[in-house]
mmCIF file of C-alpha atoms in Angstrom:
data_model
loop_
_atom_site.group_PDB
_atom_site.id
_atom_site.type_symbol
_atom_site.label_atom_id
_atom_site.label_comp_id
_atom_site.label_asym_id
_atom_site.label_seq_id
_atom_site.Cartn_x
_atom_site.Cartn_y
_atom_site.Cartn_z
ATOM 1 C CA UNK A 1 12.933 -36.430 3.894
ATOM 2 C CA UNK A 2 16.465 -35.305 4.467
ATOM 3 C CA UNK A 3 17.179 -31.773 5.553
ATOM 4 C CA UNK A 4 18.543 -30.727 2.137
ATOM 5 C CA UNK A 5 15.323 -31.686 0.411
ATOM 6 C CA UNK A 6 13.353 -29.791 3.074
ATOM 7 C CA UNK A 7 15.453 -26.665 2.575
ATOM 8 C CA UNK A 8 15.054 -26.964 -1.191
ATOM 9 C CA UNK A 9 11.259 -27.179 -0.843
ATOM 10 C CA UNK A 10 11.238 -24.099 1.406
ATOM 11 C CA UNK A 11 13.325 -22.167 -1.110
ATOM 12 C CA UNK A 12 11.047 -23.162 -3.989
ATOM 13 C CA UNK A 13 7.963 -22.236 -1.968
ATOM 14 C CA UNK A 14 9.490 -18.841 -1.190
ATOM 15 C CA UNK A 15 10.412 -18.361 -4.836
ATOM 16 C CA UNK A 16 6.909 -19.053 -6.086
ATOM 17 C CA UNK A 17 4.846 -17.661 -3.206
ATOM 18 C CA UNK A 18 6.894 -14.535 -2.505
ATOM 19 C CA UNK A 19 5.649 -12.593 -5.540
ATOM 20 C CA UNK A 20 2.090 -13.777 -4.887
ATOM 21 C CA UNK A 21 2.195 -12.454 -1.332
ATOM 22 C CA UNK A 22 3.729 -9.200 -2.519
ATOM 23 C CA UNK A 23 0.993 -8.879 -5.149
ATOM 24 C CA UNK A 24 -1.604 -9.530 -2.467
ATOM 25 C CA UNK A 25 -0.191 -6.762 -0.270
ATOM 26 C CA UNK A 26 -0.038 -4.396 -3.208
ATOM 27 C CA UNK A 27 -3.617 -5.211 -4.202
ATOM 28 C CA UNK A 28 -4.804 -4.739 -0.610
ATOM 29 C CA UNK A 29 -3.191 -1.300 -0.428
ATOM 30 C CA UNK A 30 -4.697 -0.263 -3.757
ATOM 31 C CA UNK A 31 -8.185 -1.434 -2.771
ATOM 32 C CA UNK A 32 -7.876 0.299 0.591
ATOM 33 C CA UNK A 33 -7.052 3.543 -1.188
ATOM 34 C CA UNK A 34 -10.021 3.232 -3.542
ATOM 35 C CA UNK A 35 -12.737 2.005 -1.201
ATOM 36 C CA UNK A 36 -11.689 2.877 2.360
ATOM 37 C CA UNK A 37 -9.636 6.060 2.579
ATOM 38 C CA UNK A 38 -12.567 8.417 1.995
ATOM 39 C CA UNK A 39 -13.805 7.605 5.479
ATOM 40 C CA UNK A 40 -10.873 5.904 7.217
ATOM 41 C CA UNK A 41 -8.259 8.358 5.955
ATOM 42 C CA UNK A 42 -5.185 8.171 3.764
ATOM 43 C CA UNK A 43 -3.224 7.094 6.824
ATOM 44 C CA UNK A 44 -5.952 4.798 8.155
ATOM 45 C CA UNK A 45 -6.441 6.926 11.259
ATOM 46 C CA UNK A 46 -10.190 7.485 10.788
ATOM 47 C CA UNK A 47 -9.891 11.068 9.527
ATOM 48 C CA UNK A 48 -10.853 10.768 5.863
ATOM 49 C CA UNK A 49 -12.313 13.479 3.646
ATOM 50 C CA UNK A 50 -15.853 12.424 4.599
ATOM 51 C CA UNK A 51 -15.234 12.223 8.344
ATOM 52 C CA UNK A 52 -16.238 15.792 9.362
ATOM 53 C CA UNK A 53 -19.897 15.150 8.492
ATOM 54 C CA UNK A 54 -20.225 11.499 9.524
ATOM 55 C CA UNK A 55 -22.179 10.975 12.736
ATOM 56 C CA UNK A 56 -20.055 8.001 13.820
ATOM 57 C CA UNK A 57 -16.279 8.395 13.754
ATOM 58 C CA UNK A 58 -14.831 5.822 11.323
ATOM 59 C CA UNK A 59 -12.605 3.226 12.939
ATOM 60 C CA UNK A 60 -8.951 4.100 13.405
ATOM 61 C CA UNK A 61 -7.170 1.228 11.682
ATOM 62 C CA UNK A 62 -3.868 2.227 13.244
ATOM 63 C CA UNK A 63 -5.220 1.660 16.762
ATOM 64 C CA UNK A 64 -3.298 -1.519 17.542
ATOM 65 C CA UNK A 65 -4.991 -2.507 20.840
ATOM 66 C CA UNK A 66 -8.472 -2.034 19.324
ATOM 67 C CA UNK A 67 -7.644 -3.788 16.073
ATOM 68 C CA UNK A 68 -6.048 -6.719 17.913
ATOM 69 C CA UNK A 69 -9.463 -7.455 19.440
ATOM 70 C CA UNK A 70 -10.790 -8.114 15.916
ATOM 71 C CA UNK A 71 -10.063 -11.412 14.232
ATOM 72 C CA UNK A 72 -9.358 -11.614 10.518
ATOM 73 C CA UNK A 73 -12.751 -13.247 10.206
ATOM 74 C CA UNK A 74 -14.408 -10.244 11.907
ATOM 75 C CA UNK A 75 -12.673 -7.858 9.525
ATOM 76 C CA UNK A 76 -13.599 -9.949 6.489
ATOM 77 C CA UNK A 77 -17.207 -10.060 7.614
ATOM 78 C CA UNK A 78 -17.342 -6.313 8.285
ATOM 79 C CA UNK A 79 -15.966 -5.517 4.833
ATOM 80 C CA UNK A 80 -18.111 -8.008 2.984
ATOM 81 C CA UNK A 81 -21.395 -7.607 4.843
ATOM 82 C CA UNK A 82 -21.021 -4.208 6.502
ATOM 83 C CA UNK A 83 -20.755 -2.938 10.059
ATOM 84 C CA UNK A 84 -24.185 -4.211 11.009
ATOM 85 C CA UNK A 85 -23.017 -7.795 10.438
ATOM 86 C CA UNK A 86 -20.486 -7.417 13.264
ATOM 87 C CA UNK A 87 -22.724 -5.333 15.524
ATOM 88 C CA UNK A 88 -21.057 -2.080 14.509
ATOM 89 C CA UNK A 89 -22.339 1.040 12.763
ATOM 90 C CA UNK A 90 -24.633 0.674 9.755
ATOM 91 C CA UNK A 91 -22.652 3.531 8.243
ATOM 92 C CA UNK A 92 -19.892 1.028 7.440
ATOM 93 C CA UNK A 93 -21.237 -0.313 4.127
ATOM 94 C CA UNK A 94 -21.133 -3.853 2.754
ATOM 95 C CA UNK A 95 -18.775 -4.241 -0.180
ATOM 96 C CA UNK A 96 -19.976 -7.656 -1.347
ATOM 97 C CA UNK A 97 -21.113 -6.339 -4.731
ATOM 98 C CA UNK A 98 -17.868 -4.486 -5.400
ATOM 99 C CA UNK A 99 -15.184 -6.845 -4.124
ATOM 100 C CA UNK A 100 -14.727 -10.605 -4.425
ATOM 101 C CA UNK A 101 -13.508 -12.762 -1.529
ATOM 102 C CA UNK A 102 -9.867 -12.744 -2.681
ATOM 103 C CA UNK A 103 -9.891 -8.959 -2.798
ATOM 104 C CA UNK A 104 -11.421 -8.764 0.673
ATOM 105 C CA UNK A 105 -8.764 -11.147 2.010
ATOM 106 C CA UNK A 106 -6.118 -8.872 0.469
ATOM 107 C CA UNK A 107 -7.741 -5.907 2.240
ATOM 108 C CA UNK A 108 -7.681 -7.752 5.571
ATOM 109 C CA UNK A 109 -3.976 -8.445 5.121
ATOM 110 C CA UNK A 110 -3.355 -4.790 4.388
ATOM 111 C CA UNK A 111 -5.334 -3.763 7.470
ATOM 112 C CA UNK A 112 -2.973 -5.899 9.540
ATOM 113 C CA UNK A 113 0.003 -4.000 8.170
ATOM 114 C CA UNK A 114 -1.695 -0.708 9.120
ATOM 115 C CA UNK A 115 -2.605 -1.709 12.613
ATOM 116 C CA UNK A 116 -0.124 -4.210 13.738
ATOM 117 C CA UNK A 117 3.213 -4.265 11.985
ATOM 118 C CA UNK A 118 4.014 -0.590 11.669
ATOM 119 C CA UNK A 119 4.657 -0.929 7.941
ATOM 120 C CA UNK B 1 -9.058 25.218 -10.690
ATOM 121 C CA UNK B 2 -7.341 23.481 -13.572
ATOM 122 C CA UNK B 3 -8.986 23.887 -16.940
ATOM 123 C CA UNK B 4 -9.556 20.934 -19.221
ATOM 124 C CA UNK B 5 -7.708 21.125 -22.487
ATOM 125 C CA UNK B 6 -9.895 23.247 -24.737
ATOM 126 C CA UNK B 7 -12.075 21.231 -27.066
ATOM 127 C CA UNK B 8 -11.165 23.306 -30.101
ATOM 128 C CA UNK B 9 -12.973 20.900 -32.367
ATOM 129 C CA UNK B 10 -16.298 21.852 -30.876
ATOM 130 C CA UNK B 11 -15.807 25.455 -31.933
ATOM 131 C CA UNK B 12 -16.606 24.202 -35.413
ATOM 132 C CA UNK B 13 -19.469 21.997 -34.334
ATOM 133 C CA UNK B 14 -22.304 24.265 -35.398
ATOM 134 C CA UNK B 15 -23.947 23.114 -38.592
ATOM 135 C CA UNK B 16 -22.584 19.593 -38.480
ATOM 136 C CA UNK B 17 -24.586 16.374 -38.702
ATOM 137 C CA UNK B 18 -25.140 13.802 -35.946
ATOM 138 C CA UNK B 19 -22.375 11.674 -37.473
ATOM 139 C CA UNK B 20 -20.031 14.632 -37.272
ATOM 140 C CA UNK B 21 -21.114 15.258 -33.688
ATOM 141 C CA UNK B 22 -20.333 11.624 -32.878
ATOM 142 C CA UNK B 23 -16.783 11.951 -34.070
ATOM 143 C CA UNK B 24 -16.317 15.307 -32.361
ATOM 144 C CA UNK B 25 -17.569 13.935 -29.067
ATOM 145 C CA UNK B 26 -15.311 10.906 -29.405
ATOM 146 C CA UNK B 27 -12.327 13.098 -30.140
ATOM 147 C CA UNK B 28 -12.908 15.814 -27.580
ATOM 148 C CA UNK B 29 -14.781 14.142 -24.711
ATOM 149 C CA UNK B 30 -13.309 10.639 -24.988
ATOM 150 C CA UNK B 31 -10.107 11.604 -23.235
ATOM 151 C CA UNK B 32 -11.902 11.954 -19.915
ATOM 152 C CA UNK B 33 -15.232 10.181 -20.416
ATOM 153 C CA UNK B 34 -15.839 6.551 -21.392
ATOM 154 C CA UNK B 35 -18.011 6.455 -24.503
ATOM 155 C CA UNK B 36 -18.012 2.666 -24.638
ATOM 156 C CA UNK B 37 -18.514 0.061 -21.937
ATOM 157 C CA UNK B 38 -15.465 -0.565 -19.763
ATOM 158 C CA UNK B 39 -14.394 -3.861 -18.204
ATOM 159 C CA UNK B 40 -14.126 -4.530 -14.470
ATOM 160 C CA UNK B 41 -10.768 -3.151 -13.460
ATOM 161 C CA UNK B 42 -10.014 -1.110 -10.365
ATOM 162 C CA UNK B 43 -7.327 0.779 -12.274
ATOM 163 C CA UNK B 44 -10.017 2.168 -14.555
ATOM 164 C CA UNK B 45 -11.680 3.703 -11.488
ATOM 165 C CA UNK B 46 -8.397 5.118 -10.250
ATOM 166 C CA UNK B 47 -7.603 6.729 -13.591
ATOM 167 C CA UNK B 48 -11.105 8.028 -14.293
ATOM 168 C CA UNK B 49 -11.313 11.741 -15.067
ATOM 169 C CA UNK B 50 -15.001 12.090 -15.884
ATOM 170 C CA UNK B 51 -18.314 10.291 -15.610
ATOM 171 C CA UNK B 52 -19.060 7.488 -18.024
ATOM 172 C CA UNK B 53 -21.083 8.836 -20.915
ATOM 173 C CA UNK B 54 -21.840 5.642 -22.788
ATOM 174 C CA UNK B 55 -25.182 5.412 -20.970
ATOM 175 C CA UNK B 56 -25.804 9.168 -20.736
ATOM 176 C CA UNK B 57 -29.196 8.774 -22.431
ATOM 177 C CA UNK B 58 -30.314 6.441 -19.659
ATOM 178 C CA UNK B 59 -28.966 8.662 -16.917
ATOM 179 C CA UNK B 60 -29.369 12.391 -17.456
ATOM 180 C CA UNK B 61 -32.347 14.626 -18.009
ATOM 181 C CA UNK B 62 -32.091 16.357 -21.372
ATOM 182 C CA UNK B 63 -32.869 19.849 -20.096
ATOM 183 C CA UNK B 64 -30.391 19.610 -17.261
ATOM 184 C CA UNK B 65 -27.588 18.292 -19.459
ATOM 185 C CA UNK B 66 -28.073 20.937 -22.125
ATOM 186 C CA UNK B 67 -28.033 23.701 -19.508
ATOM 187 C CA UNK B 68 -25.123 22.225 -17.547
ATOM 188 C CA UNK B 69 -22.866 22.001 -20.596
ATOM 189 C CA UNK B 70 -23.289 25.757 -20.977
ATOM 190 C CA UNK B 71 -22.715 26.528 -17.293
ATOM 191 C CA UNK B 72 -20.978 23.547 -15.700
ATOM 192 C CA UNK B 73 -20.749 23.281 -11.923
ATOM 193 C CA UNK B 74 -18.838 20.853 -9.725
ATOM 194 C CA UNK B 75 -21.019 17.776 -9.224
ATOM 195 C CA UNK B 76 -18.361 15.820 -7.363
ATOM 196 C CA UNK B 77 -16.898 17.901 -4.515
ATOM 197 C CA UNK B 78 -13.981 15.484 -4.292
ATOM 198 C CA UNK B 79 -13.424 15.109 -8.024
ATOM 199 C CA UNK B 80 -13.889 11.976 -10.088
ATOM 200 C CA UNK B 81 -11.265 10.112 -8.096
ATOM 201 C CA UNK B 82 -11.034 11.855 -4.711
ATOM 202 C CA UNK B 83 -7.671 10.391 -3.782
ATOM 203 C CA UNK B 84 -6.082 12.460 -6.554
ATOM 204 C CA UNK B 85 -7.285 15.597 -4.783
ATOM 205 C CA UNK B 86 -6.780 14.599 -1.136
ATOM 206 C CA UNK B 87 -4.317 16.254 1.170
ATOM 207 C CA UNK B 88 -3.332 14.817 4.547
ATOM 208 C CA UNK B 89 -3.340 17.574 7.152
ATOM 209 C CA UNK B 90 -3.064 17.723 10.929
ATOM 210 C CA UNK B 91 -6.834 18.261 11.045
ATOM 211 C CA UNK B 92 -7.544 15.224 8.905
ATOM 212 C CA UNK B 93 -7.743 14.642 5.166
ATOM 213 C CA UNK B 94 -9.149 17.450 3.027
ATOM 214 C CA UNK B 95 -9.935 17.998 -0.631
ATOM 215 C CA UNK B 96 -7.554 20.368 -2.361
ATOM 216 C CA UNK B 97 -10.183 22.392 -4.225
ATOM 217 C CA UNK B 98 -7.648 24.089 -6.485
ATOM 218 C CA UNK B 99 -6.686 20.733 -7.969
ATOM 219 C CA UNK B 100 -10.206 19.909 -9.184
ATOM 220 C CA UNK B 101 -10.758 19.935 -12.921
ATOM 221 C CA UNK B 102 -13.098 22.501 -14.350
ATOM 222 C CA UNK B 103 -15.317 21.345 -17.198
ATOM 223 C CA UNK B 104 -15.195 23.286 -20.434
ATOM 224 C CA UNK B 105 -18.122 25.494 -21.435
ATOM 225 C CA UNK B 106 -20.135 24.957 -24.606
ATOM 226 C CA UNK B 107 -22.230 27.551 -26.345
ATOM 227 C CA UNK B 108 -25.934 26.983 -26.879
ATOM 228 C CA UNK B 109 -25.663 25.346 -30.323
ATOM 229 C CA UNK B 110 -22.843 23.091 -29.214
ATOM 230 C CA UNK B 111 -24.685 22.099 -26.055
ATOM 231 C CA UNK B 112 -27.815 21.143 -27.999
ATOM 232 C CA UNK B 113 -25.903 19.050 -30.510
ATOM 233 C CA UNK B 114 -23.815 17.267 -27.896
ATOM 234 C CA UNK B 115 -26.875 16.656 -25.703
ATOM 235 C CA UNK B 116 -28.844 15.354 -28.694
ATOM 236 C CA UNK B 117 -26.055 12.889 -29.361
ATOM 237 C CA UNK B 118 -25.467 11.824 -25.757
ATOM 238 C CA UNK B 119 -29.156 11.169 -25.231
ATOM 239 C CA UNK B 120 -28.997 8.535 -27.988
ATOM 240 C CA UNK B 121 -26.632 6.450 -25.836
ATOM 241 C CA UNK B 122 -29.062 4.113 -24.118
ATOM 242 C CA UNK B 123 -27.605 0.610 -23.607
ATOM 243 C CA UNK B 124 -29.430 0.124 -20.300
ATOM 244 C CA UNK B 125 -33.058 0.612 -21.308
ATOM 245 C CA UNK B 126 -33.790 -2.827 -19.896
ATOM 246 C CA UNK B 127 -32.594 -1.850 -16.417
ATOM 247 C CA UNK B 128 -34.823 1.216 -16.430
ATOM 248 C CA UNK B 129 -37.811 -0.785 -17.641
ATOM 249 C CA UNK B 130 -37.530 -2.993 -14.553
ATOM 250 C CA UNK B 131 -38.216 -0.001 -12.306
ATOM 251 C CA UNK B 132 -41.734 0.628 -11.059
ATOM 252 C CA UNK B 133 -41.563 3.894 -9.160
ATOM 253 C CA UNK B 134 -44.042 6.679 -8.608
ATOM 254 C CA UNK B 135 -42.768 9.655 -6.588
ATOM 255 C CA UNK B 136 -44.634 10.333 -3.374
ATOM 256 C CA UNK B 137 -44.652 13.301 -1.053
ATOM 257 C CA UNK B 138 -42.707 12.883 2.182
ATOM 258 C CA UNK B 139 -41.587 15.320 4.837
ATOM 259 C CA UNK B 140 -38.052 16.595 4.491
ATOM 260 C CA UNK B 141 -37.213 15.615 8.067
ATOM 261 C CA UNK B 142 -38.420 12.023 7.627
ATOM 262 C CA UNK B 143 -36.542 11.761 4.342
ATOM 263 C CA UNK B 144 -33.435 13.184 5.920
ATOM 264 C CA UNK B 145 -33.626 10.693 8.770
ATOM 265 C CA UNK B 146 -33.748 7.817 6.286
ATOM 266 C CA UNK B 147 -30.992 9.331 4.121
ATOM 267 C CA UNK B 148 -28.641 10.015 7.003
ATOM 268 C CA UNK B 149 -29.306 7.555 9.808
ATOM 269 C CA UNK B 150 -30.773 4.458 8.210
ATOM 270 C CA UNK B 151 -29.151 4.304 4.789
ATOM 271 C CA UNK B 152 -25.949 6.203 5.555
ATOM 272 C CA UNK B 153 -26.003 8.081 2.212
ATOM 273 C CA UNK B 154 -24.741 11.304 3.769
ATOM 274 C CA UNK B 155 -21.439 9.662 4.666
ATOM 275 C CA UNK B 156 -20.377 10.078 1.033
ATOM 276 C CA UNK B 157 -22.957 12.454 -0.470
ATOM 277 C CA UNK B 158 -24.023 16.016 0.239
ATOM 278 C CA UNK B 159 -27.739 16.634 0.530
ATOM 279 C CA UNK B 160 -27.011 20.301 1.186
ATOM 280 C CA UNK B 161 -24.331 22.498 -0.395
ATOM 281 C CA UNK B 162 -22.627 22.836 2.956
ATOM 282 C CA UNK B 163 -23.164 19.438 4.521
ATOM 283 C CA UNK B 164 -22.385 15.794 3.831
ATOM 284 C CA UNK B 165 -19.599 13.636 2.445
ATOM 285 C CA UNK B 166 -17.486 14.772 -0.467
ATOM 286 C CA UNK B 167 -16.336 11.517 -2.059
ATOM 287 C CA UNK B 168 -19.567 10.963 -3.994
ATOM 288 C CA UNK B 169 -21.528 13.285 -6.263
ATOM 289 C CA UNK B 170 -23.676 15.875 -4.534
ATOM 290 C CA UNK B 171 -27.306 14.846 -4.393
ATOM 291 C CA UNK B 172 -29.146 18.104 -3.718
ATOM 292 C CA UNK B 173 -29.503 18.578 -7.477
ATOM 293 C CA UNK B 174 -29.795 14.874 -8.343
ATOM 294 C CA UNK B 175 -33.556 15.053 -8.857
ATOM 295 C CA UNK B 176 -33.129 17.727 -11.511
ATOM 296 C CA UNK B 177 -30.049 16.109 -13.036
ATOM 297 C CA UNK B 178 -30.985 12.448 -13.251
ATOM 298 C CA UNK B 179 -33.880 10.434 -14.625
ATOM 299 C CA UNK B 180 -36.155 9.151 -11.865
ATOM 300 C CA UNK B 181 -35.862 5.509 -12.849
ATOM 301 C CA UNK B 182 -32.091 5.838 -13.085
ATOM 302 C CA UNK B 183 -31.993 7.073 -9.480
ATOM 303 C CA UNK B 184 -33.856 3.972 -8.366
ATOM 304 C CA UNK B 185 -31.994 1.498 -10.562
ATOM 305 C CA UNK B 186 -28.515 2.849 -9.887
ATOM 306 C CA UNK B 187 -29.058 3.117 -6.139
ATOM 307 C CA UNK B 188 -30.390 -0.417 -6.077
ATOM 308 C CA UNK B 189 -27.685 -2.011 -8.242
ATOM 309 C CA UNK B 190 -24.849 0.446 -8.885
ATOM 310 C CA UNK B 191 -22.495 -2.288 -10.042
ATOM 311 C CA UNK B 192 -24.811 -3.169 -12.940
ATOM 312 C CA UNK B 193 -24.356 0.349 -14.306
ATOM 313 C CA UNK B 194 -20.732 0.875 -13.445
ATOM 314 C CA UNK B 195 -18.582 -2.217 -12.933
ATOM 315 C CA UNK B 196 -15.953 -0.178 -11.107
ATOM 316 C CA UNK B 197 -18.266 1.945 -9.028
ATOM 317 C CA UNK B 198 -17.208 3.129 -5.583
ATOM 318 C CA UNK B 199 -20.846 3.009 -4.510
ATOM 319 C CA UNK B 200 -21.818 -0.039 -2.430
ATOM 320 C CA UNK B 201 -24.963 -2.034 -3.106
ATOM 321 C CA UNK B 202 -26.702 -1.691 0.266
ATOM 322 C CA UNK B 203 -29.376 -4.245 -0.642
ATOM 323 C CA UNK B 204 -31.998 -1.662 0.207
ATOM 324 C CA UNK B 205 -35.571 -2.878 0.111
ATOM 325 C CA UNK B 206 -37.831 -1.106 -2.375
ATOM 326 C CA UNK B 207 -39.818 0.898 0.152
ATOM 327 C CA UNK B 208 -36.667 2.382 1.714
ATOM 328 C CA UNK B 209 -35.191 2.998 -1.718
ATOM 329 C CA UNK B 210 -38.266 4.920 -2.783
ATOM 330 C CA UNK B 211 -38.003 7.015 0.372
ATOM 331 C CA UNK B 212 -34.458 7.952 -0.653
ATOM 332 C CA UNK B 213 -35.691 8.986 -4.105
ATOM 333 C CA UNK B 214 -38.635 10.882 -2.589
ATOM 334 C CA UNK B 215 -36.192 12.749 -0.353
ATOM 335 C CA UNK B 216 -34.071 13.655 -3.380
ATOM 336 C CA UNK B 217 -37.256 15.046 -4.929
ATOM 337 C CA UNK B 218 -37.929 17.210 -1.867
ATOM 338 C CA UNK B 219 -34.408 18.641 -1.700
ATOM 339 C CA UNK B 220 -34.070 18.837 -5.478
ATOM 340 C CA UNK B 221 -37.195 20.895 -5.889
ATOM 341 C CA UNK B 222 -35.928 23.315 -3.269
ATOM 342 C CA UNK B 223 -32.740 23.804 -5.329
ATOM 343 C CA UNK B 224 -34.427 24.430 -8.683
#
């Protein structure tokens, strides 16, 4: 494959995948707002509207060093099956009946923007 | 508090037939409450302004509903979609109480007619028939332990007017507000009742689920 064909393929991939990735990020943000902010806070810092009366402080998703210790697989598992599935608090519920796998993947991507890219 | 747009149509409700009540409810309540089944769509949850009423007859207790329509109180401390009422502060997120909608008040005749109509909306009889629950007496402290520590309900729900989460409906009056079998069925499979629910299905085993309901009975009876 010559370099022009390779560049063309990259451009086409960007053209078609760019909107999909943007949609994914937008979906992840929306789902985070609906299902997560009550406990984890509008800014993801763990100080949501429910936090004052929760016995275990919800995770601060903006804590980069802490979040970097969690793999995407860990985060997916925690969202889908709850905190207990990753040896964390049972107060983190499982969302498997509310969200499908694609939606949970979108949430994981959004979590990475909160914790690790400063976006 | 913001006041819902007055339901002027209901002023003329007295003396009308059930068919008339149906159209009045559709016209005046339908703006905030779903009167027909909704599809799975997260945007529906975001834009929701009131509880779904299309299964009101499977959910509410007649006496409670009739009384509540005449003297409505705030069931959801954070509103129907809490994010619309959330403020970010230096002390953490808080609910802006002044932004919560206040439900309109019906007079006695109106409340009876609307309740009569709403109680005919029963698409989920089958779900209720699957429930086999007999309330049992438990101690408040044991029930509270299950509610708070083991099931995590208090994270989102208040079991006391001054304590508990604010994103879900308060539960200290749930026993008086809701049908017993609805409490069991909804807690067990919330997504079967409301496709866009913000309540997780915790896959609670029956015995633990019944303890939650028994606890709601204990605290509900103390708030009668």
